[in-house]
Coordinates of N, CA and C in Angstrom, one line a residue:
M1 N 0.8 -2.1 23.8 CA 1.6 -1.4 24.8 C 0.8 -0.4 25.5
P2 N 1.1 -0.1 26.8 CA 0.3 0.9 27.5 C 0.5 2.3 26.9
L3 N -0.6 3.1 27.0 CA -0.5 4.4 26.4 C 0.3 5.4 27.2
S4 N 0.8 6.4 26.6 CA 1.5 7.4 27.4 C 0.5 8.2 28.3
H5 N 1.0 9.0 29.2 CA 0.1 9.7 30.1 C 0.2 11.2 30.0
P6 N -0.4 11.8 29.0 CA -0.4 13.2 28.9 C -1.5 13.8 29.8
R7 N -1.8 15.0 29.7 CA -2.9 15.6 30.6 C -4.2 14.9 30.4
R8 N -5.1 15.0 31.3 CA -6.3 14.2 31.4 C -7.1 14.3 30.1
S9 N -7.4 15.5 29.6 CA -8.3 15.6 28.4 C -7.7 15.0 27.2
A10 N -6.4 15.1 27.0 CA -5.7 14.6 25.9 C -5.7 13.0 26.0
L11 N -5.5 12.6 27.2 CA -5.4 11.1 27.5 C -6.8 10.5 27.2
S12 N -7.8 11.2 27.6 CA -9.2 10.6 27.3 C -9.4 10.5 25.8
E13 N -9.0 11.6 25.0 CA -9.1 11.5 23.6 C -8.3 10.4 23.0
Q14 N -7.1 10.2 23.6 CA -6.2 9.1 23.1 C -6.9 7.7 23.3
V15 N -7.5 7.5 24.4 CA -8.2 6.3 24.7 C -9.3 6.1 23.8
I16 N -10.1 7.2 23.5 CA -11.2 7.1 22.6 C -10.7 6.7 21.2
A17 N -9.6 7.3 20.8 CA -9.1 7.0 19.4 C -8.6 5.5 19.4
A18 N -8.0 5.0 20.5 CA -7.5 3.7 20.5 C -8.7 2.7 20.4
L19 N -9.8 3.0 21.1 CA -10.9 2.1 21.1 C -11.6 2.1 19.7
R20 N -11.7 3.3 19.2 CA -12.3 3.5 17.9 C -11.5 2.7 16.8
A21 N -10.2 2.7 16.9 CA -9.4 2.0 16.0 C -9.6 0.5 16.0
Q22 N -9.9 0.0 17.2 CA -10.2 -1.4 17.3 C -11.5 -1.8 16.6
I23 N -12.4 -0.8 16.6 CA -13.7 -1.0 15.9 C -13.6 -0.9 14.4
T24 N -13.0 0.2 13.9 CA -12.9 0.5 12.5 C -12.0 -0.5 11.8
S25 N -11.0 -1.1 12.5 CA -10.1 -2.0 11.9 C -10.8 -3.4 11.7
G26 N -11.9 -3.6 12.5 CA -12.5 -4.9 12.4 C -12.0 -5.9 13.5
E27 N -11.1 -5.4 14.3 CA -10.6 -6.2 15.4 C -11.8 -6.5 16.4
W28 N -12.6 -5.6 16.6 CA -13.9 -5.8 17.3 C -15.0 -5.7 16.3
P29 N -15.5 -6.8 15.7 CA -16.5 -6.8 14.7 C -17.9 -6.3 15.2
V30 N -18.7 -5.8 14.4 CA -20.1 -5.4 14.7 C -20.8 -6.6 15.3
G31 N -21.4 -6.4 16.5 CA -22.1 -7.5 17.2 C -21.3 -8.2 18.3
S32 N -20.0 -7.9 18.3 CA -19.1 -8.5 19.3 C -19.1 -7.8 20.6
R33 N -18.8 -8.4 21.7 CA -18.7 -7.8 22.9 C -17.2 -7.4 23.1
I34 N -17.0 -6.1 23.5 CA -15.6 -5.6 23.7 C -15.1 -6.1 25.0
P35 N -13.8 -6.1 25.3 CA -13.2 -6.5 26.6 C -13.9 -5.7 27.7
T36 N -13.8 -6.3 28.9 CA -14.4 -5.7 30.0 C -13.6 -4.5 30.5
E37 N -14.2 -3.7 31.3 CA -13.5 -2.5 31.8 C -12.1 -2.8 32.4
P38 N -12.1 -3.8 33.3 CA -10.8 -4.2 33.9 C -9.7 -4.6 32.9
E39 N -10.2 -5.3 31.9 CA -9.3 -5.8 30.8 C -8.8 -4.6 30.0
L40 N -9.6 -3.6 29.7 CA -9.2 -2.5 29.0 C -8.2 -1.6 29.8
V41 N -8.5 -1.5 31.1 CA -7.6 -0.8 32.0 C -6.2 -1.4 31.9
E42 N -6.1 -2.8 32.0 CA -4.9 -3.4 31.9 C -4.2 -3.3 30.6
Q43 N -4.9 -3.4 29.5 CA -4.4 -3.3 28.2 C -3.8 -1.9 27.8
L44 N -4.6 -0.9 28.3 CA -4.2 0.5 27.9 C -3.3 1.1 28.9
G45 N -3.3 0.6 30.2 CA -2.5 1.2 31.2 C -2.9 2.5 31.7
V46 N -4.3 2.7 31.7 CA -4.9 4.0 32.2 C -5.8 3.7 33.3
A47 N -6.3 4.8 33.9 CA -7.2 4.6 35.0 C -8.6 4.1 34.6
R48 N -9.4 3.5 35.5 CA -10.7 3.0 35.2 C -11.6 4.1 34.7
N49 N -11.6 5.2 35.4 CA -12.5 6.4 35.0 C -12.2 6.8 33.6
T50 N -11.0 6.8 33.2 CA -10.6 7.2 31.8 C -11.2 6.3 30.8
V51 N -11.1 4.9 31.0 CA -11.7 3.9 30.2 C -13.2 4.1 30.2
R52 N -13.8 4.3 31.3 CA -15.3 4.4 31.4 C -15.7 5.6 30.6
E53 N -15.0 6.7 30.7 CA -15.4 8.0 30.0 C -15.3 7.7 28.5
A54 N -14.2 7.0 28.0 CA -14.1 6.8 26.6 C -15.2 5.8 26.1
V55 N -15.5 4.8 26.8 CA -16.6 3.9 26.4 C -17.9 4.6 26.3
R56 N -18.2 5.5 27.3 CA -19.4 6.2 27.3 C -19.5 7.2 26.1
A57 N -18.3 7.8 25.8 CA -18.3 8.7 24.6 C -18.6 8.0 23.3
L58 N -18.1 6.8 23.2 CA -18.3 6.0 22.0 C -19.8 5.5 21.9
A59 N -20.3 5.2 23.1 CA -21.7 4.8 23.2 C -22.6 6.0 22.8
H60 N -22.3 7.1 23.2 CA -23.0 8.3 22.9 C -23.0 8.6 21.4
N61 N -21.9 8.3 20.8 CA -21.7 8.5 19.3 C -22.3 7.4 18.5
G62 N -22.8 6.4 19.2 CA -23.5 5.3 18.5 C -22.7 4.1 18.0
L63 N -21.4 4.1 18.4 CA -20.6 3.0 18.0 C -20.8 1.8 19.0
L64 N -21.0 2.1 20.2 CA -21.1 1.0 21.3 C -22.5 1.0 21.9
D65 N -22.9 -0.1 22.4 CA -24.1 -0.2 23.1 C -23.8 -0.8 24.5
I66 N -24.0 -0.1 25.6 CA -23.7 -0.6 26.9 C -25.0 -1.3 27.4
R67 N -24.9 -2.6 27.7 CA -26.0 -3.3 28.1 C -25.7 -3.8 29.6
Q68 N -26.5 -3.3 30.5 CA -26.3 -3.6 31.9 C -26.4 -5.1 32.1
G69 N -25.4 -5.6 32.8 CA -25.5 -7.0 33.2 C -25.0 -8.0 32.0
S70 N -24.7 -7.4 30.9 CA -24.3 -8.3 29.8 C -22.9 -7.8 29.2
G71 N -22.7 -6.5 29.1 CA -21.4 -6.0 28.6 C -21.7 -4.9 27.6
T72 N -20.6 -4.5 26.9 CA -20.7 -3.5 25.9 C -20.4 -4.1 24.6
Y73 N -21.3 -3.7 23.6 CA -21.2 -4.4 22.3 C -21.0 -3.3 21.2
V74 N -20.3 -3.8 20.1 CA -20.1 -2.9 18.9 C -21.4 -3.0 18.1
V75 N -21.9 -1.8 17.8 CA -23.2 -1.8 17.0 C -22.9 -1.2 15.6
T76 N -21.8 -0.5 15.4 CA -21.6 0.1 14.0 C -20.1 0.4 14.0
T77 N -19.6 0.7 12.8 CA -18.1 0.9 12.6 C -17.7 2.3 12.6
S78 N -18.6 3.2 12.6 CA -18.2 4.6 12.6 C -19.4 5.5 13.0
E79 N -19.2 6.7 13.5 CA -20.3 7.6 13.8 C -21.1 7.8 12.6
L80 N -20.5 8.0 11.4 CA -21.3 8.2 10.2 C -22.1 7.0 9.8
A81 N -21.5 5.8 10.0 CA -22.2 4.6 9.7 C -23.5 4.5 10.5
G82 N -23.4 4.9 11.8 CA -24.7 4.9 12.6 C -25.7 5.8 12.0
V83 N -25.2 7.0 11.6 CA -26.2 8.0 11.0 C -26.8 7.4 9.7
M84 N -25.9 6.8 8.9 CA -26.4 6.2 7.6 C -27.5 5.2 7.9
Q85 N -27.2 4.3 8.9 CA -28.1 3.2 9.2 C -29.5 3.8 9.6
R86 N -29.5 4.8 10.4 CA -30.8 5.4 10.9 C -31.4 6.2 9.7
R87 N -30.6 6.8 8.9 CA -31.2 7.6 7.8 C -31.9 6.7 6.8
F88 N -31.3 5.6 6.5 CA -31.8 4.8 5.4 C -32.5 3.5 5.9
A89 N -32.9 3.5 7.2 CA -33.6 2.3 7.7 C -34.8 1.9 7.0
G90 N -35.6 2.9 6.5 CA -36.8 2.7 5.8 C -36.7 2.8 4.3
A91 N -35.5 2.8 3.8 CA -35.3 3.1 2.3 C -35.9 1.9 1.5
D92 N -36.3 2.2 0.3 CA -36.7 1.1 -0.6 C -35.6 0.1 -0.9
R93 N -35.9 -1.1 -0.7 CA -34.9 -2.2 -0.8 C -34.3 -2.3 -2.2
G94 N -35.1 -2.0 -3.2 CA -34.6 -2.0 -4.5 C -33.6 -0.9 -4.8
H95 N -33.9 0.2 -4.2 CA -33.0 1.4 -4.3 C -31.6 1.1 -3.6
V96 N -31.7 0.4 -2.5 CA -30.4 0.0 -1.8 C -29.6 -1.0 -2.7
A97 N -30.3 -1.9 -3.3 CA -29.7 -2.8 -4.2 C -29.0 -2.1 -5.3
E98 N -29.7 -1.1 -5.9 CA -29.1 -0.4 -7.0 C -27.9 0.5 -6.6
L99 N -27.9 1.0 -5.4 CA -26.8 1.7 -4.9 C -25.6 0.8 -4.7
R100 N -25.9 -0.4 -4.1 CA -24.8 -1.3 -3.9 C -24.2 -1.8 -5.2
S101 N -25.0 -2.0 -6.2 CA -24.6 -2.4 -7.5 C -23.6 -1.4 -8.1
A102 N -24.0 -0.1 -8.0 CA -23.2 1.0 -8.6 C -21.9 1.1 -7.9
L103 N -21.9 1.1 -6.5 CA -20.6 1.2 -5.8 C -19.7 0.0 -6.0
E104 N -20.3 -1.2 -6.0 CA -19.4 -2.4 -6.1 C -18.9 -2.6 -7.5
S105 N -19.8 -2.2 -8.5 CA -19.3 -2.4 -9.8 C -18.1 -1.5 -10.1
S106 N -18.2 -0.2 -9.7 CA -17.1 0.7 -9.8 C -15.8 0.3 -9.1
A107 N -16.0 -0.2 -7.9 CA -14.9 -0.7 -7.0 C -14.3 -1.9 -7.7
A108 N -15.0 -2.8 -8.2 CA -14.5 -4.1 -8.8 C -13.7 -3.7 -10.0
R109 N -14.1 -2.8 -10.8 CA -13.4 -2.3 -12.0 C -12.0 -1.8 -11.6
L110 N -12.0 -0.9 -10.6 CA -10.7 -0.4 -10.1 C -9.9 -1.5 -9.4
A111 N -10.5 -2.4 -8.7 CA -9.7 -3.5 -8.1 C -9.0 -4.3 -9.1
A112 N -9.7 -4.6 -10.2 CA -9.0 -5.4 -11.2 C -7.8 -4.7 -11.8
E113 N -7.8 -3.3 -11.8 CA -6.7 -2.6 -12.3 C -5.6 -2.3 -11.3
R114 N -5.9 -2.3 -10.0 CA -5.0 -1.8 -9.0 C -4.6 -2.9 -7.9
R115 N -5.3 -4.0 -7.9 CA -5.1 -5.0 -6.8 C -3.6 -5.4 -6.7
T116 N -3.2 -5.7 -5.5 CA -1.9 -6.1 -5.2 C -1.9 -7.6 -4.9
E117 N -0.8 -8.3 -4.8 CA -0.7 -9.6 -4.3 C -1.3 -9.8 -2.9
K118 N -1.1 -8.8 -2.1 CA -1.6 -8.9 -0.8 C -3.1 -8.8 -0.8
D119 N -3.7 -8.0 -1.6 CA -5.1 -7.9 -1.8 C -5.7 -9.3 -2.2
L120 N -5.0 -9.9 -3.2 CA -5.5 -11.2 -3.7 C -5.5 -12.2 -2.7
K121 N -4.4 -12.3 -1.9 CA -4.3 -13.2 -0.8 C -5.5 -13.0 0.2
Q122 N -5.7 -11.8 0.5 CA -6.8 -11.5 1.5 C -8.2 -11.9 0.9
L123 N -8.4 -11.6 -0.4 CA -9.6 -12.0 -1.0 C -9.8 -13.5 -1.1
D124 N -8.7 -14.2 -1.4 CA -8.8 -15.7 -1.4 C -9.2 -16.2 0.0
T125 N -8.7 -15.6 1.0 CA -9.0 -16.1 2.4 C -10.4 -15.8 2.7
L126 N -10.9 -14.6 2.4 CA -12.3 -14.2 2.7 C -13.3 -14.9 1.9
L127 N -13.0 -15.2 0.7 CA -13.9 -16.0 -0.2 C -14.1 -17.4 0.4
L128 N -13.0 -18.0 0.8 CA -13.1 -19.3 1.4 C -13.9 -19.2 2.7
R129 N -13.7 -18.2 3.5 CA -14.5 -18.0 4.8 C -16.0 -17.8 4.4
R130 N -16.2 -17.1 3.3 CA -17.6 -16.9 2.9 C -18.3 -18.2 2.6
E131 N -17.6 -19.1 1.9 CA -18.1 -20.4 1.5 C -18.3 -21.3 2.7
E132 N -17.3 -21.2 3.6 CA -17.5 -22.0 4.8 C -18.6 -21.6 5.7
A133 N -18.9 -20.3 5.7 CA -20.0 -19.7 6.4 C -21.3 -20.2 5.8
W134 N -21.4 -20.3 4.5 CA -22.5 -20.8 3.8 C -22.8 -22.2 4.1
E135 N -21.7 -23.0 4.1 CA -21.8 -24.5 4.4 C -22.3 -24.7 5.8
S136 N -22.0 -23.8 6.7 CA -22.3 -23.9 8.1 C -23.9 -23.8 8.3
G137 N -24.5 -23.1 7.3 CA -25.9 -22.9 7.5 C -26.4 -21.8 8.4
A138 N -25.4 -21.1 9.0 CA -25.7 -20.0 9.9 C -25.9 -18.7 9.1
A139 N -27.1 -18.2 9.0 CA -27.4 -17.1 8.2 C -26.6 -15.8 8.7
E140 N -26.5 -15.6 10.0 CA -25.8 -14.4 10.4 C -24.3 -14.4 10.2
Q141 N -23.8 -15.6 10.3 CA -22.4 -15.8 10.0 C -22.1 -15.6 8.6
F142 N -23.0 -16.1 7.7 CA -22.8 -15.8 6.3 C -22.9 -14.4 5.9
V143 N -23.9 -13.7 6.5 CA -24.1 -12.3 6.2 C -22.8 -11.5 6.6
A144 N -22.2 -11.8 7.7 CA -21.0 -11.2 8.2 C -19.8 -11.5 7.2
A145 N -19.7 -12.7 6.8 CA -18.6 -13.1 5.9 C -18.7 -12.5 4.5
D146 N -20.0 -12.5 4.0 CA -20.2 -11.9 2.7 C -19.9 -10.4 2.7
T147 N -20.4 -9.7 3.7 CA -20.1 -8.3 3.9 C -18.6 -8.0 3.9
T148 N -17.9 -8.8 4.7 CA -16.4 -8.6 4.8 C -15.7 -8.8 3.5
F149 N -16.2 -9.8 2.7 CA -15.6 -10.1 1.4 C -15.8 -8.9 0.5
H150 N -17.0 -8.4 0.4 CA -17.3 -7.3 -0.5 C -16.5 -6.0 0.0
L151 N -16.4 -5.8 1.2 CA -15.6 -4.6 1.7 C -14.2 -4.8 1.3
A152 N -13.6 -6.0 1.3 CA -12.3 -6.2 0.8 C -12.1 -6.0 -0.6
V153 N -13.1 -6.3 -1.4 CA -13.1 -6.0 -2.9 C -13.0 -4.5 -3.1
V154 N -13.8 -3.7 -2.3 CA -13.8 -2.3 -2.5 C -12.5 -1.7 -2.0
A155 N -11.9 -2.2 -0.9 CA -10.6 -1.8 -0.4 C -9.6 -2.0 -1.5
A156 N -9.7 -3.1 -2.2 CA -8.7 -3.4 -3.3 C -8.7 -2.4 -4.4
S157 N -9.7 -1.5 -4.4 CA -9.8 -0.5 -5.4 C -8.7 0.6 -5.2
H158 N -8.2 0.6 -3.9 CA -7.2 1.6 -3.4 C -7.7 3.0 -3.7
N159 N -9.0 3.2 -3.6 CA -9.6 4.5 -3.6 C -10.2 4.8 -2.2
D160 N -9.5 5.6 -1.4 CA -9.8 5.8 0.0 C -11.2 6.4 0.2
V161 N -11.6 7.2 -0.7 CA -12.9 7.9 -0.5 C -14.0 6.8 -0.8
L162 N -13.9 6.0 -1.8 CA -14.9 5.0 -2.1 C -14.9 4.0 -1.0
T163 N -13.8 3.6 -0.5 CA -13.7 2.6 0.6 C -14.3 3.1 1.8
A164 N -14.1 4.4 2.2 CA -14.7 5.0 3.4 C -16.2 5.1 3.3
L165 N -16.6 5.5 2.1 CA -18.1 5.6 1.9 C -18.8 4.3 2.0
Y166 N -18.2 3.3 1.3 CA -18.7 1.9 1.4 C -18.8 1.4 2.8
A167 N -17.7 1.6 3.6 CA -17.6 1.2 5.0 C -18.7 1.9 5.8
D168 N -19.0 3.1 5.6 CA -20.0 3.9 6.3 C -21.4 3.4 5.9
L169 N -21.5 2.8 4.7 CA -22.8 2.3 4.3 C -23.0 0.8 4.6
S170 N -21.9 0.2 5.2 CA -21.9 -1.2 5.4 C -23.0 -1.8 6.2
E171 N -23.4 -1.0 7.3 CA -24.5 -1.5 8.1 C -25.8 -1.5 7.4
V172 N -26.0 -0.5 6.5 CA -27.2 -0.4 5.7 C -27.2 -1.6 4.8
L173 N -26.1 -1.9 4.1 CA -26.0 -3.0 3.2 C -26.1 -4.4 3.9
R174 N -25.6 -4.4 5.1 CA -25.7 -5.6 5.9 C -27.1 -5.9 6.3
D175 N -27.9 -4.9 6.7 CA -29.3 -5.1 7.0 C -30.1 -5.5 5.7
W176 N -29.7 -4.9 4.6 CA -30.4 -5.3 3.4 C -30.1 -6.8 3.0
L177 N -28.9 -7.2 3.1 CA -28.5 -8.6 2.8 C -29.2 -9.5 3.8
R178 N -29.2 -9.1 5.1 CA -29.8 -9.9 6.1 C -31.3 -10.2 5.8
G179 N -32.0 -9.2 5.3 CA -33.4 -9.3 4.9 C -33.6 -10.2 3.7
D180 N -32.7 -10.1 2.8 CA -32.8 -11.0 1.6 C -32.4 -12.5 1.9
V181 N -31.4 -12.7 2.7 CA -31.0 -14.0 3.0 C -32.1 -14.7 3.9
G182 N -32.7 -13.9 4.8 CA -33.6 -14.5 5.7 C -33.0 -15.2 6.9
R183 N -33.8 -15.9 7.7 CA -33.2 -16.6 8.9 C -32.6 -17.9 8.5
E184 N -32.9 -18.5 7.4 CA -32.4 -19.7 7.0 C -31.8 -19.6 5.6
L185 N -30.7 -20.2 5.3 CA -30.1 -20.1 4.0 C -30.7 -21.1 3.1
A186 N -31.0 -20.6 1.9 CA -31.7 -21.5 0.9 C -30.8 -21.6 -0.3
P187 N -30.7 -22.8 -1.0 CA -29.9 -23.0 -2.2 C -30.1 -21.9 -3.2
E188 N -31.3 -21.5 -3.5 CA -31.6 -20.5 -4.6 C -31.0 -19.1 -4.3
T189 N -30.6 -18.9 -3.1 CA -30.1 -17.5 -2.7 C -28.6 -17.5 -2.8
H190 N -27.9 -18.6 -3.1 CA -26.5 -18.6 -3.1 C -25.9 -18.1 -4.4
L191 N -25.0 -17.2 -4.3 CA -24.3 -16.7 -5.5 C -22.8 -17.0 -5.4
D192 N -22.3 -17.6 -6.5 CA -20.9 -18.0 -6.6 C -20.1 -16.7 -6.9
H193 N -19.2 -16.4 -6.1 CA -18.3 -15.1 -6.2 C -17.0 -15.4 -6.8
S194 N -16.7 -16.7 -7.2 CA -15.4 -17.1 -7.7 C -15.1 -16.4 -9.0
R195 N -16.1 -16.2 -9.9 CA -15.9 -15.5 -11.2 C -15.4 -14.0 -10.9
L196 N -16.0 -13.4 -9.9 CA -15.6 -12.0 -9.6 C -14.2 -12.0 -9.2
L197 N -13.8 -12.9 -8.3 CA -12.4 -12.9 -7.9 C -11.4 -13.2 -9.0
D198 N -11.8 -14.2 -9.8 CA -11.0 -14.6 -11.0 C -10.8 -13.4 -11.9
A199 N -11.8 -12.6 -12.1 CA -11.7 -11.4 -13.0 C -10.8 -10.3 -12.4
I200 N -10.9 -10.2 -11.1 CA -10.0 -9.2 -10.4 C -8.6 -9.7 -10.5
R201 N -8.3 -11.0 -10.3 CA -7.0 -11.6 -10.4 C -6.4 -11.4 -11.8
A202 N -7.3 -11.6 -12.8 CA -6.8 -11.5 -14.2 C -6.6 -10.1 -14.7
G203 N -7.1 -9.1 -13.9 CA -7.0 -7.8 -14.4 C -8.1 -7.4 -15.4
D204 N -9.1 -8.2 -15.4 CA -10.2 -8.0 -16.4 C -11.3 -7.1 -15.8
A205 N -11.1 -5.8 -16.0 CA -11.9 -4.8 -15.3 C -13.4 -4.9 -15.8
A206 N -13.6 -5.1 -17.0 CA -15.0 -5.1 -17.5 C -15.8 -6.3 -16.9
T207 N -15.2 -7.5 -16.9 CA -15.9 -8.6 -16.3 C -16.0 -8.5 -14.8
A208 N -15.0 -7.9 -14.2 CA -15.1 -7.7 -12.7 C -16.3 -6.8 -12.4
A209 N -16.4 -5.7 -13.2 CA -17.5 -4.8 -13.0 C -18.9 -5.4 -13.2
E210 N -18.9 -6.2 -14.3 CA -20.2 -6.9 -14.6 C -20.6 -7.9 -13.6
E211 N -19.7 -8.7 -13.1 CA -20.0 -9.7 -12.1 C -20.4 -9.0 -10.8
A212 N -19.7 -7.9 -10.4 CA -20.1 -7.3 -9.1 C -21.5 -6.7 -9.2
A213 N -21.8 -6.1 -10.4 CA -23.2 -5.5 -10.6 C -24.2 -6.6 -10.6
A214 N -24.0 -7.7 -11.2 CA -24.9 -8.8 -11.3 C -25.2 -9.4 -9.9
H215 N -24.2 -9.5 -9.1 CA -24.4 -10.1 -7.8 C -25.4 -9.2 -7.0
S216 N -25.2 -7.9 -7.0 CA -26.0 -7.0 -6.2 C -27.4 -7.0 -6.7
L217 N -27.6 -6.9 -8.0 CA -29.0 -6.8 -8.5 C -29.7 -8.2 -8.5
A218 N -28.9 -9.3 -8.5 CA -29.6 -10.6 -8.4 C -30.2 -10.8 -7.1
C219 N -29.8 -10.1 -6.0 CA -30.3 -10.3 -4.7 C -31.5 -9.4 -4.4
R220 N -32.0 -8.7 -5.3 CA -33.1 -7.8 -5.1 C -34.3 -8.7 -4.8
P221 N -35.2 -8.3 -4.0 CA -36.4 -9.1 -3.6 C -37.1 -9.6 -4.9
G222 N -37.3 -10.9 -5.0 CA -38.0 -11.4 -6.1 C -37.1 -11.6 -7.3
R223 N -35.7 -11.4 -7.1 CA -34.8 -11.5 -8.2 C -33.7 -12.5 -7.8
F224 N -33.9 -13.5 -7.0 CA -32.9 -14.4 -6.6 C -32.5 -15.3 -7.8
S225 N -31.4 -14.9 -8.5 CA -30.9 -15.8 -9.6 C -29.5 -15.5 -9.7
P226 N -28.7 -16.5 -10.1 CA -27.2 -16.3 -10.2 C -26.9 -15.4 -11.4
P227 N -25.7 -14.7 -11.3 CA -25.3 -14.0 -12.4 C -25.0 -14.9 -13.6
S228 N -24.9 -14.3 -14.8 CA -24.7 -15.1 -16.0 C -23.4 -15.9 -15.9
G229 N -23.5 -17.2 -16.1 CA -22.4 -18.1 -16.0 C -22.0 -18.5 -14.6
G230 N -22.7 -18.0 -13.6 CA -22.3 -18.2 -12.2 C -22.9 -19.5 -11.7

């Protein structure tokens, strides 16, 4: 629905918030091109200059990348995510793996205790999408699908602070996974995540935590091996 029309400064902030929501919700995924300026004007019911100002503000904050002649693309999910990505760009990959293991293990334990039927349905869908991405052989598609699945596991913990922190680190973790997977998918790099989801569904917090930790550490450079029983 078109936005209301308060005074100009408030309207600009309202448009910025609306565009940011499209990014943080995943409606506009990282790497995707957002609607054109005329399309946004029509969707939001505001003036072209207001849309342009909002897009430039989000580009300045690092969420969007304006590419002349090509369009505007989503580069990260939040201002803090962009900062995190720049801050840890040169971090030791093993340390990133250990951080991921710690966060995902804690989140999986909580998810097993707190998950709802809606969470399980979402996880089922995303796990299937992850497997389909693997079968497609498209590395970047798999990286996106795997990252989305793990974010959903963390969200199922129903710990807003943990979920927000993981989301802000998601680009760092995505870059890490992209480096480990490489440009081509190889059979030895595939990890079956069905046991993790089964443990969450069964409410088995210990096994869920163990599976999540094993997945993360198994992907460390030189450590490509499936988790026990996977």
